[in-house]
Amino acid sequence: MLPEWAVVTAKRRAHIERVAATIREWGAAMGIAPAELQRWERAAWWHDALRDAELATEMDHGPLAAARLEQEGERDRGVLDAVRYHSIGYAGWDDVGKMLYLADYLEPGRVHDAAERATLRGRVPRERDAVLREVARRRVERTVHAGWPLAAETVAFWNALASR
Ligand SMILES: [Fe+2]
């Protein structure tokens, strides 16, 4: 569920719902225990909770939401790090961060490269780490191609995936 303090447009809410649904489907297909799946779903519902807040940007809406969640009493480091770094990647992630990063990029509402995304989405339950590397590669390539800088966290995340 979205927190009471969420600031999201209807379009954003629909994205968040699709991310949560994608994570639930993967969790079921992977036979994930309810308590663990509940962590994944919490991160899905909260990751963009402040994306449409007045002063939030693409780069800081994750850290803002994580800080707010911590204030509200969230103590799960994996959930907080998933939300905090979901836009850029993080080498220290546990499964929560990895699954959110995948679902955010592969949820079925994204129309660009929809067929390729659908193929990758279907592979996640059996080949999670291979798909994670592929999604990170695409996102890094897009950033570099656009001439944008890579965050230090993104470089460390990519290096951790690439050196496996
Ligand atoms: Fe986001």
JSON list of C-alpha atoms and ligand atoms in Angstrom, two decimals:
[
{"chain": "A", "resi": 1, "resn": "MET", "atom": "CA", "xyz": [0.00, 0.00, 0.00]},
{"chain": "A", "resi": 2, "resn": "LEU", "atom": "CA", "xyz": [1.11, 3.55, -0.66]},
{"chain": "A", "resi": 3, "resn": "PRO", "atom": "CA", "xyz": [1.97, 5.50, 2.50]},
{"chain": "A", "resi": 4, "resn": "GLU", "atom": "CA", "xyz": [-0.37, 8.35, 3.52]},
{"chain": "A", "resi": 5, "resn": "TRP", "atom": "CA", "xyz": [2.33, 10.91, 2.77]},
{"chain": "A", "resi": 6, "resn": "ALA", "atom": "CA", "xyz": [2.81, 9.79, -0.84]},
{"chain": "A", "resi": 7, "resn": "VAL", "atom": "CA", "xyz": [2.68, 12.47, -3.55]},
{"chain": "A", "resi": 8, "resn": "VAL", "atom": "CA", "xyz": [1.96, 10.71, -6.83]},
{"chain": "A", "resi": 9, "resn": "THR", "atom": "CA", "xyz": [-0.03, 11.40, -9.97]},
{"chain": "A", "resi": 10, "resn": "ALA", "atom": "CA", "xyz": [-2.59, 8.86, -11.22]},
{"chain": "A", "resi": 11, "resn": "LYS", "atom": "CA", "xyz": [-0.11, 7.78, -13.89]},
{"chain": "A", "resi": 12, "resn": "ARG", "atom": "CA", "xyz": [2.62, 7.26, -11.30]},
{"chain": "A", "resi": 13, "resn": "ARG", "atom": "CA", "xyz": [0.28, 5.30, -9.06]},
{"chain": "A", "resi": 14, "resn": "ALA", "atom": "CA", "xyz": [-0.50, 2.99, -11.98]},
{"chain": "A", "resi": 15, "resn": "HIS", "atom": "CA", "xyz": [3.26, 2.45, -12.52]},
{"chain": "A", "resi": 16, "resn": "ILE", "atom": "CA", "xyz": [3.76, 1.68, -8.83]},
{"chain": "A", "resi": 17, "resn": "GLU", "atom": "CA", "xyz": [0.87, -0.82, -8.90]},
{"chain": "A", "resi": 18, "resn": "ARG", "atom": "CA", "xyz": [2.40, -2.58, -11.92]},
{"chain": "A", "resi": 19, "resn": "VAL", "atom": "CA", "xyz": [5.82, -2.74, -10.21]},
{"chain": "A", "resi": 20, "resn": "ALA", "atom": "CA", "xyz": [4.19, -4.31, -7.13]},
{"chain": "A", "resi": 21, "resn": "ALA", "atom": "CA", "xyz": [2.21, -6.77, -9.28]},
{"chain": "A", "resi": 22, "resn": "THR", "atom": "CA", "xyz": [5.34, -7.75, -11.24]},
{"chain": "A", "resi": 23, "resn": "ILE", "atom": "CA", "xyz": [7.25, -8.37, -8.00]},
{"chain": "A", "resi": 24, "resn": "ARG", "atom": "CA", "xyz": [4.38, -10.47, -6.62]},
{"chain": "A", "resi": 25, "resn": "GLU", "atom": "CA", "xyz": [4.26, -12.60, -9.77]},
{"chain": "A", "resi": 26, "resn": "TRP", "atom": "CA", "xyz": [8.01, -13.22, -9.67]},
{"chain": "A", "resi": 27, "resn": "GLY", "atom": "CA", "xyz": [7.87, -14.00, -5.96]},
{"chain": "A", "resi": 28, "resn": "ALA", "atom": "CA", "xyz": [5.14, -16.59, -6.54]},
{"chain": "A", "resi": 29, "resn": "ALA", "atom": "CA", "xyz": [7.02, -18.14, -9.49]},
{"chain": "A", "resi": 30, "resn": "MET", "atom": "CA", "xyz": [10.21, -18.30, -7.39]},
{"chain": "A", "resi": 31, "resn": "GLY", "atom": "CA", "xyz": [8.47, -19.78, -4.35]},
{"chain": "A", "resi": 32, "resn": "ILE", "atom": "CA", "xyz": [9.49, -16.91, -2.09]},
{"chain": "A", "resi": 33, "resn": "ALA", "atom": "CA", "xyz": [8.34, -17.11, 1.56]},
{"chain": "A", "resi": 34, "resn": "PRO", "atom": "CA", "xyz": [5.57, -14.62, 2.51]},
{"chain": "A", "resi": 35, "resn": "ALA", "atom": "CA", "xyz": [7.71, -12.63, 4.95]},
{"chain": "A", "resi": 36, "resn": "GLU", "atom": "CA", "xyz": [10.44, -12.08, 2.35]},
{"chain": "A", "resi": 37, "resn": "LEU", "atom": "CA", "xyz": [7.93, -11.27, -0.40]},
{"chain": "A", "resi": 38, "resn": "GLN", "atom": "CA", "xyz": [6.38, -8.73, 1.92]},
{"chain": "A", "resi": 39, "resn": "ARG", "atom": "CA", "xyz": [9.76, -6.90, 2.04]},
{"chain": "A", "resi": 40, "resn": "TRP", "atom": "CA", "xyz": [9.89, -6.82, -1.78]},
{"chain": "A", "resi": 41, "resn": "GLU", "atom": "CA", "xyz": [6.33, -5.48, -1.96]},
{"chain": "A", "resi": 42, "resn": "ARG", "atom": "CA", "xyz": [7.03, -2.80, 0.65]},
{"chain": "A", "resi": 43, "resn": "ALA", "atom": "CA", "xyz": [9.91, -1.47, -1.45]},
{"chain": "A", "resi": 44, "resn": "ALA", "atom": "CA", "xyz": [7.75, -1.60, -4.60]},
{"chain": "A", "resi": 45, "resn": "TRP", "atom": "CA", "xyz": [4.95, 0.45, -3.03]},
{"chain": "A", "resi": 46, "resn": "TRP", "atom": "CA", "xyz": [7.29, 3.02, -1.53]},
{"chain": "A", "resi": 47, "resn": "HIS", "atom": "CA", "xyz": [10.00, 3.51, -4.14]},
{"chain": "A", "resi": 48, "resn": "ASP", "atom": "CA", "xyz": [8.30, 6.37, -6.04]},
{"chain": "A", "resi": 49, "resn": "ALA", "atom": "CA", "xyz": [6.12, 7.62, -3.16]},
{"chain": "A", "resi": 50, "resn": "LEU", "atom": "CA", "xyz": [7.67, 11.11, -3.38]},
{"chain": "A", "resi": 51, "resn": "ARG", "atom": "CA", "xyz": [8.46, 11.13, -7.11]},
{"chain": "A", "resi": 52, "resn": "ASP", "atom": "CA", "xyz": [5.85, 13.81, -7.83]},
{"chain": "A", "resi": 53, "resn": "ALA", "atom": "CA", "xyz": [6.51, 15.91, -4.72]},
{"chain": "A", "resi": 54, "resn": "GLU", "atom": "CA", "xyz": [7.21, 19.53, -5.53]},
{"chain": "A", "resi": 55, "resn": "LEU", "atom": "CA", "xyz": [10.95, 19.57, -4.88]},
{"chain": "A", "resi": 56, "resn": "ALA", "atom": "CA", "xyz": [11.77, 15.97, -5.81]},
{"chain": "A", "resi": 57, "resn": "THR", "atom": "CA", "xyz": [13.98, 15.20, -8.82]},
{"chain": "A", "resi": 58, "resn": "GLU", "atom": "CA", "xyz": [14.92, 12.05, -10.73]},
{"chain": "A", "resi": 59, "resn": "MET", "atom": "CA", "xyz": [18.11, 11.83, -8.68]},
{"chain": "A", "resi": 60, "resn": "ASP", "atom": "CA", "xyz": [16.83, 12.56, -5.18]},
{"chain": "A", "resi": 61, "resn": "HIS", "atom": "CA", "xyz": [13.31, 11.09, -4.92]},
{"chain": "A", "resi": 62, "resn": "GLY", "atom": "CA", "xyz": [14.74, 7.72, -3.82]},
{"chain": "A", "resi": 63, "resn": "PRO", "atom": "CA", "xyz": [16.89, 9.15, -1.01]},
{"chain": "A", "resi": 64, "resn": "LEU", "atom": "CA", "xyz": [13.98, 11.43, 0.05]},
{"chain": "A", "resi": 65, "resn": "ALA", "atom": "CA", "xyz": [11.56, 8.50, 0.29]},
{"chain": "A", "resi": 66, "resn": "ALA", "atom": "CA", "xyz": [14.10, 6.36, 2.17]},
{"chain": "A", "resi": 67, "resn": "ALA", "atom": "CA", "xyz": [14.73, 9.16, 4.69]},
{"chain": "A", "resi": 68, "resn": "ARG", "atom": "CA", "xyz": [11.01, 9.57, 5.23]},
{"chain": "A", "resi": 69, "resn": "LEU", "atom": "CA", "xyz": [10.52, 5.83, 5.67]},
{"chain": "A", "resi": 70, "resn": "GLU", "atom": "CA", "xyz": [13.29, 5.71, 8.26]},
{"chain": "A", "resi": 71, "resn": "GLN", "atom": "CA", "xyz": [11.59, 8.57, 10.12]},
{"chain": "A", "resi": 72, "resn": "GLU", "atom": "CA", "xyz": [8.34, 6.59, 10.03]},
{"chain": "A", "resi": 73, "resn": "GLY", "atom": "CA", "xyz": [10.09, 3.66, 11.72]},
{"chain": "A", "resi": 74, "resn": "GLU", "atom": "CA", "xyz": [11.25, 1.39, 8.89]},
{"chain": "A", "resi": 75, "resn": "ARG", "atom": "CA", "xyz": [14.32, -0.45, 10.16]},
{"chain": "A", "resi": 76, "resn": "ASP", "atom": "CA", "xyz": [14.91, -2.98, 7.36]},
{"chain": "A", "resi": 77, "resn": "ARG", "atom": "CA", "xyz": [18.23, -1.97, 5.81]},
{"chain": "A", "resi": 78, "resn": "GLY", "atom": "CA", "xyz": [17.55, -3.94, 2.60]},
{"chain": "A", "resi": 79, "resn": "VAL", "atom": "CA", "xyz": [14.20, -2.23, 2.06]},
{"chain": "A", "resi": 80, "resn": "LEU", "atom": "CA", "xyz": [15.64, 1.23, 2.80]},
{"chain": "A", "resi": 81, "resn": "ASP", "atom": "CA", "xyz": [18.60, 0.69, 0.44]},
{"chain": "A", "resi": 82, "resn": "ALA", "atom": "CA", "xyz": [16.27, -0.63, -2.28]},
{"chain": "A", "resi": 83, "resn": "VAL", "atom": "CA", "xyz": [14.22, 2.57, -2.17]},
{"chain": "A", "resi": 84, "resn": "ARG", "atom": "CA", "xyz": [17.22, 4.87, -1.68]},
{"chain": "A", "resi": 85, "resn": "TYR", "atom": "CA", "xyz": [19.21, 3.63, -4.69]},
{"chain": "A", "resi": 86, "resn": "HIS", "atom": "CA", "xyz": [16.51, 2.40, -7.07]},
{"chain": "A", "resi": 87, "resn": "SER", "atom": "CA", "xyz": [17.33, 5.05, -9.72]},
{"chain": "A", "resi": 88, "resn": "ILE", "atom": "CA", "xyz": [21.08, 4.39, -9.85]},
{"chain": "A", "resi": 89, "resn": "GLY", "atom": "CA", "xyz": [21.88, 0.88, -8.57]},
{"chain": "A", "resi": 90, "resn": "TYR", "atom": "CA", "xyz": [23.86, -0.16, -5.50]},
{"chain": "A", "resi": 91, "resn": "ALA", "atom": "CA", "xyz": [26.54, -2.83, -5.08]},
{"chain": "A", "resi": 92, "resn": "GLY", "atom": "CA", "xyz": [25.44, -3.53, -1.48]},
{"chain": "A", "resi": 93, "resn": "TRP", "atom": "CA", "xyz": [21.88, -4.57, -2.34]},
{"chain": "A", "resi": 94, "resn": "ASP", "atom": "CA", "xyz": [20.23, -7.71, -1.06]},
{"chain": "A", "resi": 95, "resn": "ASP", "atom": "CA", "xyz": [17.36, -9.33, -3.00]},
{"chain": "A", "resi": 96, "resn": "VAL", "atom": "CA", "xyz": [14.95, -6.47, -2.27]},
{"chain": "A", "resi": 97, "resn": "GLY", "atom": "CA", "xyz": [17.04, -3.90, -4.12]},
{"chain": "A", "resi": 98, "resn": "LYS", "atom": "CA", "xyz": [17.71, -6.25, -7.03]},
{"chain": "A", "resi": 99, "resn": "MET", "atom": "CA", "xyz": [14.05, -7.21, -7.47]},
{"chain": "A", "resi": 100, "resn": "LEU", "atom": "CA", "xyz": [12.87, -3.59, -7.28]},
{"chain": "A", "resi": 101, "resn": "TYR", "atom": "CA", "xyz": [15.49, -2.46, -9.83]},
{"chain": "A", "resi": 102, "resn": "LEU", "atom": "CA", "xyz": [14.30, -5.21, -12.19]},
{"chain": "A", "resi": 103, "resn": "ALA", "atom": "CA", "xyz": [10.58, -4.62, -11.69]},
{"chain": "A", "resi": 104, "resn": "ASP", "atom": "CA", "xyz": [10.90, -0.85, -12.07]},
{"chain": "A", "resi": 105, "resn": "TYR", "atom": "CA", "xyz": [12.52, -1.35, -15.50]},
{"chain": "A", "resi": 106, "resn": "LEU", "atom": "CA", "xyz": [10.60, -4.40, -16.71]},
{"chain": "A", "resi": 107, "resn": "GLU", "atom": "CA", "xyz": [7.03, -3.66, -15.56]},
{"chain": "A", "resi": 108, "resn": "PRO", "atom": "CA", "xyz": [4.63, -4.14, -18.50]},
{"chain": "A", "resi": 109, "resn": "GLY", "atom": "CA", "xyz": [3.50, -0.50, -18.78]},
{"chain": "A", "resi": 110, "resn": "ARG", "atom": "CA", "xyz": [6.80, 0.62, -20.29]},
{"chain": "A", "resi": 111, "resn": "VAL", "atom": "CA", "xyz": [6.27, 0.86, -24.05]},
{"chain": "A", "resi": 112, "resn": "HIS", "atom": "CA", "xyz": [9.85, 1.42, -25.27]},
{"chain": "A", "resi": 113, "resn": "ASP", "atom": "CA", "xyz": [11.32, -1.96, -26.36]},
{"chain": "A", "resi": 114, "resn": "ALA", "atom": "CA", "xyz": [8.19, -3.63, -24.97]},
{"chain": "A", "resi": 115, "resn": "ALA", "atom": "CA", "xyz": [8.83, -7.03, -26.60]},
{"chain": "A", "resi": 116, "resn": "GLU", "atom": "CA", "xyz": [12.40, -7.27, -25.31]},
{"chain": "A", "resi": 117, "resn": "ARG", "atom": "CA", "xyz": [11.28, -6.19, -21.87]},
{"chain": "A", "resi": 118, "resn": "ALA", "atom": "CA", "xyz": [8.58, -8.88, -21.87]},
{"chain": "A", "resi": 119, "resn": "THR", "atom": "CA", "xyz": [11.18, -11.54, -22.74]},
{"chain": "A", "resi": 120, "resn": "LEU", "atom": "CA", "xyz": [13.49, -10.36, -19.96]},
{"chain": "A", "resi": 121, "resn": "ARG", "atom": "CA", "xyz": [10.55, -10.19, -17.53]},
{"chain": "A", "resi": 122, "resn": "GLY", "atom": "CA", "xyz": [9.72, -13.83, -18.22]},
{"chain": "A", "resi": 123, "resn": "ARG", "atom": "CA", "xyz": [13.31, -14.92, -17.61]},
{"chain": "A", "resi": 124, "resn": "VAL", "atom": "CA", "xyz": [13.63, -13.32, -14.15]},
{"chain": "A", "resi": 125, "resn": "PRO", "atom": "CA", "xyz": [12.33, -16.23, -11.99]},
{"chain": "A", "resi": 126, "resn": "ARG", "atom": "CA", "xyz": [14.87, -18.69, -13.45]},
{"chain": "A", "resi": 127, "resn": "GLU", "atom": "CA", "xyz": [17.76, -16.40, -14.40]},
{"chain": "A", "resi": 128, "resn": "ARG", "atom": "CA", "xyz": [17.52, -13.47, -12.05]},
{"chain": "A", "resi": 129, "resn": "ASP", "atom": "CA", "xyz": [21.21, -12.56, -11.96]},
{"chain": "A", "resi": 130, "resn": "ALA", "atom": "CA", "xyz": [21.71, -12.80, -15.74]},
{"chain": "A", "resi": 131, "resn": "VAL", "atom": "CA", "xyz": [18.71, -10.51, -16.31]},
{"chain": "A", "resi": 132, "resn": "LEU", "atom": "CA", "xyz": [19.95, -8.12, -13.63]},
{"chain": "A", "resi": 133, "resn": "ARG", "atom": "CA", "xyz": [23.27, -7.79, -15.48]},
{"chain": "A", "resi": 134, "resn": "GLU", "atom": "CA", "xyz": [21.43, -7.22, -18.77]},
{"chain": "A", "resi": 135, "resn": "VAL", "atom": "CA", "xyz": [19.15, -4.52, -17.31]},
{"chain": "A", "resi": 136, "resn": "ALA", "atom": "CA", "xyz": [22.08, -2.76, -15.63]},
{"chain": "A", "resi": 137, "resn": "ARG", "atom": "CA", "xyz": [24.02, -2.90, -18.92]},
{"chain": "A", "resi": 138, "resn": "ARG", "atom": "CA", "xyz": [21.10, -1.28, -20.77]},
{"chain": "A", "resi": 139, "resn": "ARG", "atom": "CA", "xyz": [20.70, 1.45, -18.21]},
{"chain": "A", "resi": 140, "resn": "VAL", "atom": "CA", "xyz": [24.42, 2.23, -18.08]},
{"chain": "A", "resi": 141, "resn": "GLU", "atom": "CA", "xyz": [24.59, 2.26, -21.89]},
{"chain": "A", "resi": 142, "resn": "ARG", "atom": "CA", "xyz": [21.66, 4.65, -22.09]},
{"chain": "A", "resi": 143, "resn": "THR", "atom": "CA", "xyz": [23.26, 7.02, -19.59]},
{"chain": "A", "resi": 144, "resn": "VAL", "atom": "CA", "xyz": [26.63, 6.99, -21.36]},
{"chain": "A", "resi": 145, "resn": "HIS", "atom": "CA", "xyz": [25.00, 7.27, -24.80]},
{"chain": "A", "resi": 146, "resn": "ALA", "atom": "CA", "xyz": [23.13, 10.39, -23.66]},
{"chain": "A", "resi": 147, "resn": "GLY", "atom": "CA", "xyz": [26.39, 11.90, -22.45]},
{"chain": "A", "resi": 148, "resn": "TRP", "atom": "CA", "xyz": [25.24, 11.97, -18.83]},
{"chain": "A", "resi": 149, "resn": "PRO", "atom": "CA", "xyz": [27.56, 11.26, -15.90]},
{"chain": "A", "resi": 150, "resn": "LEU", "atom": "CA", "xyz": [27.39, 7.92, -14.08]},
{"chain": "A", "resi": 151, "resn": "ALA", "atom": "CA", "xyz": [26.89, 8.09, -10.32]},
{"chain": "A", "resi": 152, "resn": "ALA", "atom": "CA", "xyz": [29.72, 6.52, -8.33]},
{"chain": "A", "resi": 153, "resn": "GLU", "atom": "CA", "xyz": [27.17, 4.02, -6.95]},
{"chain": "A", "resi": 154, "resn": "THR", "atom": "CA", "xyz": [26.22, 3.03, -10.52]},
{"chain": "A", "resi": 155, "resn": "VAL", "atom": "CA", "xyz": [29.85, 2.37, -11.46]},
{"chain": "A", "resi": 156, "resn": "ALA", "atom": "CA", "xyz": [30.38, 0.23, -8.35]},
{"chain": "A", "resi": 157, "resn": "PHE", "atom": "CA", "xyz": [27.11, -1.63, -9.02]},
{"chain": "A", "resi": 158, "resn": "TRP", "atom": "CA", "xyz": [28.08, -2.36, -12.62]},
{"chain": "A", "resi": 159, "resn": "ASN", "atom": "CA", "xyz": [31.60, -3.45, -11.67]},
{"chain": "A", "resi": 160, "resn": "ALA", "atom": "CA", "xyz": [30.22, -5.86, -9.06]},
{"chain": "A", "resi": 161, "resn": "LEU", "atom": "CA", "xyz": [27.90, -7.41, -11.68]},
{"chain": "A", "resi": 162, "resn": "ALA", "atom": "CA", "xyz": [30.45, -7.47, -14.50]},
{"chain": "A", "resi": 163, "resn": "SER", "atom": "CA", "xyz": [33.19, -9.15, -12.50]},
{"chain": "A", "resi": 164, "resn": "ARG", "atom": "CA", "xyz": [31.10, -12.25, -11.68]},
{"chain": "B", "resi": 1, "resn": "FE", "atom": "FE", "xyz": [11.76, 6.17, -9.10]}
]
